[in-house]
């Protein structure tokens, strides 16, 4: 029985091994059962090693991508934190300025109110009572006591409708009295005992009433226009 040796012949795949086995079978005749196994020396392939290398390379790439993603996330977080810090500082500065502006306005308003009060006080002390008064004299009193021309105009509008500048006017139905038609008229005693005969006393009481109830004569006039009373 003869044998064909294929030692040293590198086999690249299982198909090549099968082919060599078939050749050996033909060369040895019909005695296939006694045929010696074919030795395929140096037939080991290195292809099995390739996937492992590929896995290592893939793992390395995955780590690189993850590292880049982490770095990008850190940069984004830092940018967001910085933007939030700047916005907080901006908001705090705006709030501080608003508070300072409000304080300055309040101070200016108080100073103006004090000046107006002093002016009214000086005007009141300079008024001398008479036995009778003309409309022009009463209006001059009101202008002197009120001071602000726009507020005086609103005051004048109300007095013109309520009493026609008659400081002795009496409402026959309700009993309201005086320039501003106080109801009852005795309320004006809080401004002076001479409330029945002194237009200045009536003006002072009427101005105090309008300031207290409507913040100003113009506030009272706005209400009067909507309701025909105040």
GROMACS .gro file of C-alpha atoms in nm:
model
  230
    1UNK     CA    1   0.000   0.000   0.000
    2UNK     CA    2   0.147   0.330  -0.096
    3UNK     CA    3   0.088   0.665   0.080
    4UNK     CA    4   0.106   1.012  -0.056
    5UNK     CA    5   0.260   1.243   0.198
    6UNK     CA    6   0.145   1.606   0.206
    7UNK     CA    7   0.380   1.713   0.490
    8UNK     CA    8   0.480   2.072   0.457
    9UNK     CA    9   0.177   2.153   0.251
   10UNK     CA   10  -0.007   2.442   0.422
   11UNK     CA   11  -0.379   2.392   0.433
   12UNK     CA   12  -0.576   2.722   0.431
   13UNK     CA   13  -0.920   2.582   0.503
   14UNK     CA   14  -1.122   2.272   0.591
   15UNK     CA   15  -1.218   2.233   0.225
   16UNK     CA   16  -0.849   2.201   0.125
   17UNK     CA   17  -0.799   1.927   0.384
   18UNK     CA   18  -1.092   1.731   0.242
   19UNK     CA   19  -0.953   1.759  -0.107
   20UNK     CA   20  -0.611   1.623  -0.002
   21UNK     CA   21  -0.783   1.333   0.174
   22UNK     CA   22  -0.965   1.243  -0.147
   23UNK     CA   23  -0.638   1.238  -0.344
   24UNK     CA   24  -0.479   1.008  -0.092
   25UNK     CA   25  -0.777   0.774  -0.116
   26UNK     CA   26  -0.745   0.744  -0.495
   27UNK     CA   27  -0.369   0.681  -0.480
   28UNK     CA   28  -0.406   0.397  -0.233
   29UNK     CA   29  -0.673   0.209  -0.424
   30UNK     CA   30  -0.971   0.055  -0.251
   31UNK     CA   31  -0.801  -0.001   0.080
   32UNK     CA   32  -0.945   0.317   0.223
   33UNK     CA   33  -1.004   0.162   0.563
   34UNK     CA   34  -0.631   0.096   0.603
   35UNK     CA   35  -0.520   0.433   0.473
   36UNK     CA   36  -0.294   0.623   0.701
   37UNK     CA   37  -0.413   0.965   0.812
   38UNK     CA   38  -0.279   1.251   0.613
   39UNK     CA   39  -0.038   1.468   0.802
   40UNK     CA   40  -0.095   1.836   0.730
   41UNK     CA   41   0.213   1.991   0.877
   42UNK     CA   42   0.218   2.356   0.950
   43UNK     CA   43  -0.157   2.368   0.868
   44UNK     CA   44  -0.245   2.584   1.167
   45UNK     CA   45  -0.392   2.919   1.057
   46UNK     CA   46  -0.353   3.254   1.226
   47UNK     CA   47  -0.696   3.372   1.113
   48UNK     CA   48  -0.841   3.289   1.456
   49UNK     CA   49  -0.622   3.555   1.605
   50UNK     CA   50  -0.771   3.837   1.395
   51UNK     CA   51  -1.104   3.877   1.574
   52UNK     CA   52  -0.928   3.915   1.907
   53UNK     CA   53  -0.719   4.196   1.762
   54UNK     CA   54  -1.027   4.355   1.622
   55UNK     CA   55  -1.195   4.339   1.965
   56UNK     CA   56  -0.899   4.513   2.127
   57UNK     CA   57  -0.904   4.786   1.864
   58UNK     CA   58  -1.280   4.831   1.901
   59UNK     CA   59  -1.251   4.857   2.279
   60UNK     CA   60  -0.983   5.122   2.238
   61UNK     CA   61  -1.201   5.324   2.003
   62UNK     CA   62  -1.496   5.295   2.243
   63UNK     CA   63  -1.282   5.429   2.526
   64UNK     CA   64  -1.169   5.719   2.311
   65UNK     CA   65  -1.526   5.806   2.215
   66UNK     CA   66  -1.636   5.785   2.579
   67UNK     CA   67  -1.349   6.008   2.686
   68UNK     CA   68  -1.439   6.263   2.420
   69UNK     CA   69  -1.805   6.252   2.524
   70UNK     CA   70  -1.713   6.302   2.890
   71UNK     CA   71  -1.492   6.597   2.798
   72UNK     CA   72  -1.771   6.752   2.591
   73UNK     CA   73  -2.018   6.706   2.879
   74UNK     CA   74  -1.778   6.868   3.122
   75UNK     CA   75  -1.727   7.164   2.888
   76UNK     CA   76  -2.102   7.204   2.843
   77UNK     CA   77  -2.163   7.192   3.218
   78UNK     CA   78  -1.894   7.450   3.275
   79UNK     CA   79  -2.048   7.680   3.012
   80UNK     CA   80  -2.395   7.646   3.167
   81UNK     CA   81  -2.261   7.716   3.517
   82UNK     CA   82  -2.072   8.021   3.394
   83UNK     CA   83  -2.380   8.156   3.214
   84UNK     CA   84  -2.591   8.102   3.527
   85UNK     CA   85  -2.332   8.282   3.740
   86UNK     CA   86  -2.325   8.580   3.505
   87UNK     CA   87  -2.706   8.597   3.491
   88UNK     CA   88  -2.729   8.584   3.870
   89UNK     CA   89  -2.480   8.868   3.900
   90UNK     CA   90  -2.672   9.068   3.639
   91UNK     CA   91  -3.003   9.009   3.818
   92UNK     CA   92  -2.853   9.111   4.152
   93UNK     CA   93  -2.715   9.432   4.002
   94UNK     CA   94  -3.052   9.515   3.843
   95UNK     CA   95  -3.234   9.450   4.171
   96UNK     CA   96  -2.990   9.669   4.360
   97UNK     CA   97  -3.031   9.953   4.110
   98UNK     CA   98  -3.410   9.925   4.124
   99UNK     CA   99  -3.399   9.946   4.504
  100UNK     CA  100  -3.168  10.249   4.490
  101UNK     CA  101  -3.393  10.421   4.234
  102UNK     CA  102  -3.701  10.353   4.446
  103UNK     CA  103  -3.529  10.492   4.755
  104UNK     CA  104  -3.421  10.804   4.566
  105UNK     CA  105  -3.774  10.859   4.432
  106UNK     CA  106  -3.924  10.813   4.777
  107UNK     CA  107  -3.679  11.065   4.918
  108UNK     CA  108  -3.760  11.315   4.643
  109UNK     CA  109  -4.135  11.266   4.693
  110UNK     CA  110  -4.105  11.322   5.066
  111UNK     CA  111  -3.900  11.635   5.010
  112UNK     CA  112  -4.159  11.768   4.765
  113UNK     CA  113  -4.442  11.687   5.005
  114UNK     CA  114  -4.261  11.860   5.291
  115UNK     CA  115  -4.202  12.167   5.074
  116UNK     CA  116  -4.567  12.177   4.970
  117UNK     CA  117  -4.682  12.136   5.331
  118UNK     CA  118  -4.456  12.420   5.440
  119UNK     CA  119  -4.593  12.638   5.160
  120UNK     CA  120  -4.950  12.560   5.261
  121UNK     CA  121  -4.875  12.629   5.624
  122UNK     CA  122  -4.724  12.966   5.542
  123UNK     CA  123  -5.021  13.054   5.326
  124UNK     CA  124  -5.271  12.959   5.595
  125UNK     CA  125  -5.110  13.169   5.863
  126UNK     CA  126  -5.115  13.475   5.635
  127UNK     CA  127  -5.493  13.466   5.577
  128UNK     CA  128  -5.689  13.722   5.778
  129UNK     CA  129  -6.059  13.660   5.840
  130UNK     CA  130  -6.310  13.908   5.699
  131UNK     CA  131  -6.681  13.964   5.744
  132UNK     CA  132  -6.749  13.866   5.383
  133UNK     CA  133  -6.559  13.741   5.079
  134UNK     CA  134  -6.593  13.767   4.705
  135UNK     CA  135  -6.557  13.462   4.478
  136UNK     CA  136  -6.225  13.599   4.350
  137UNK     CA  137  -6.094  13.633   4.705
  138UNK     CA  138  -6.198  13.279   4.795
  139UNK     CA  139  -6.039  13.140   4.480
  140UNK     CA  140  -5.718  13.328   4.559
  141UNK     CA  141  -5.725  13.171   4.907
  142UNK     CA  142  -5.763  12.826   4.757
  143UNK     CA  143  -5.478  12.883   4.513
  144UNK     CA  144  -5.254  13.002   4.796
  145UNK     CA  145  -5.341  12.710   5.025
  146UNK     CA  146  -5.325  12.434   4.762
  147UNK     CA  147  -5.015  12.563   4.580
  148UNK     CA  148  -5.005  12.311   4.292
  149UNK     CA  149  -5.188  12.467   3.997
  150UNK     CA  150  -5.311  12.136   3.854
  151UNK     CA  151  -5.445  12.024   4.192
  152UNK     CA  152  -5.606  12.363   4.240
  153UNK     CA  153  -5.789  12.326   3.908
  154UNK     CA  154  -5.931  11.989   4.015
  155UNK     CA  155  -6.033  12.141   4.351
  156UNK     CA  156  -6.195  12.434   4.171
  157UNK     CA  157  -6.391  12.200   3.943
  158UNK     CA  158  -6.543  12.022   4.243
  159UNK     CA  159  -6.626  12.345   4.433
  160UNK     CA  160  -6.781  12.497   4.123
  161UNK     CA  161  -7.021  12.200   4.093
  162UNK     CA  162  -7.088  12.162   4.467
  163UNK     CA  163  -7.142  12.521   4.580
  164UNK     CA  164  -7.055  12.767   4.304
  165UNK     CA  165  -6.785  12.906   4.539
  166UNK     CA  166  -7.048  13.012   4.793
  167UNK     CA  167  -6.895  12.945   5.133
  168UNK     CA  168  -7.241  12.979   5.298
  169UNK     CA  169  -7.417  12.741   5.060
  170UNK     CA  170  -7.660  12.497   5.223
  171UNK     CA  171  -7.815  12.190   5.056
  172UNK     CA  172  -8.184  12.205   5.144
  173UNK     CA  173  -8.229  11.832   5.113
  174UNK     CA  174  -7.923  11.690   5.290
  175UNK     CA  175  -7.800  11.981   5.498
  176UNK     CA  176  -7.451  11.971   5.338
  177UNK     CA  177  -7.272  12.301   5.397
  178UNK     CA  178  -7.005  12.530   5.258
  179UNK     CA  179  -6.773  12.538   4.961
  180UNK     CA  180  -6.714  12.162   4.950
  181UNK     CA  181  -7.060  12.070   5.086
  182UNK     CA  182  -6.943  11.882   5.392
  183UNK     CA  183  -7.210  11.650   5.533
  184UNK     CA  184  -7.275  11.732   5.801
  185UNK     CA  185  -7.115  12.075   5.792
  186UNK     CA  186  -6.997  12.039   6.151
  187UNK     CA  187  -6.728  11.798   6.027
  188UNK     CA  188  -6.530  12.103   5.925
  189UNK     CA  189  -6.489  12.200   6.291
  190UNK     CA  190  -6.181  11.974   6.288
  191UNK     CA  191  -6.014  12.243   6.076
  192UNK     CA  192  -6.137  12.537   6.279
  193UNK     CA  193  -6.419  12.661   6.497
  194UNK     CA  194  -6.501  12.928   6.239
  195UNK     CA  195  -6.595  12.673   5.973
  196UNK     CA  196  -6.933  12.840   5.908
  197UNK     CA  197  -6.793  13.183   5.822
  198UNK     CA  198  -6.432  13.136   5.714
  199UNK     CA  199  -6.369  13.011   5.358
  200UNK     CA  200  -6.006  12.935   5.444
  201UNK     CA  201  -6.117  12.688   5.711
  202UNK     CA  202  -6.352  12.520   5.466
  203UNK     CA  203  -6.079  12.503   5.202
  204UNK     CA  204  -5.834  12.345   5.447
  205UNK     CA  205  -6.088  12.086   5.556
  206UNK     CA  206  -6.192  12.009   5.198
  207UNK     CA  207  -5.829  11.968   5.089
  208UNK     CA  208  -5.757  11.737   5.384
  209UNK     CA  209  -6.065  11.529   5.300
  210UNK     CA  210  -5.970  11.494   4.933
  211UNK     CA  211  -5.610  11.404   5.015
  212UNK     CA  212  -5.713  11.147   5.274
  213UNK     CA  213  -5.990  10.978   5.074
  214UNK     CA  214  -5.868  11.013   4.714
  215UNK     CA  215  -5.496  11.095   4.758
  216UNK     CA  216  -5.539  11.437   4.596
  217UNK     CA  217  -5.799  11.685   4.465
  218UNK     CA  218  -5.746  11.542   4.114
  219UNK     CA  219  -5.820  11.192   4.249
  220UNK     CA  220  -6.140  11.330   4.402
  221UNK     CA  221  -6.232  11.502   4.075
  222UNK     CA  222  -6.185  11.181   3.877
  223UNK     CA  223  -6.422  11.005   4.116
  224UNK     CA  224  -6.671  11.292   4.099
  225UNK     CA  225  -6.677  11.280   3.719
  226UNK     CA  226  -6.766  10.911   3.731
  227UNK     CA  227  -7.026  10.937   4.012
  228UNK     CA  228  -7.137  11.303   4.038
  229UNK     CA  229  -7.043  11.299   4.407
  230UNK     CA  230  -6.727  11.241   4.608
   0.00000   0.00000   0.00000
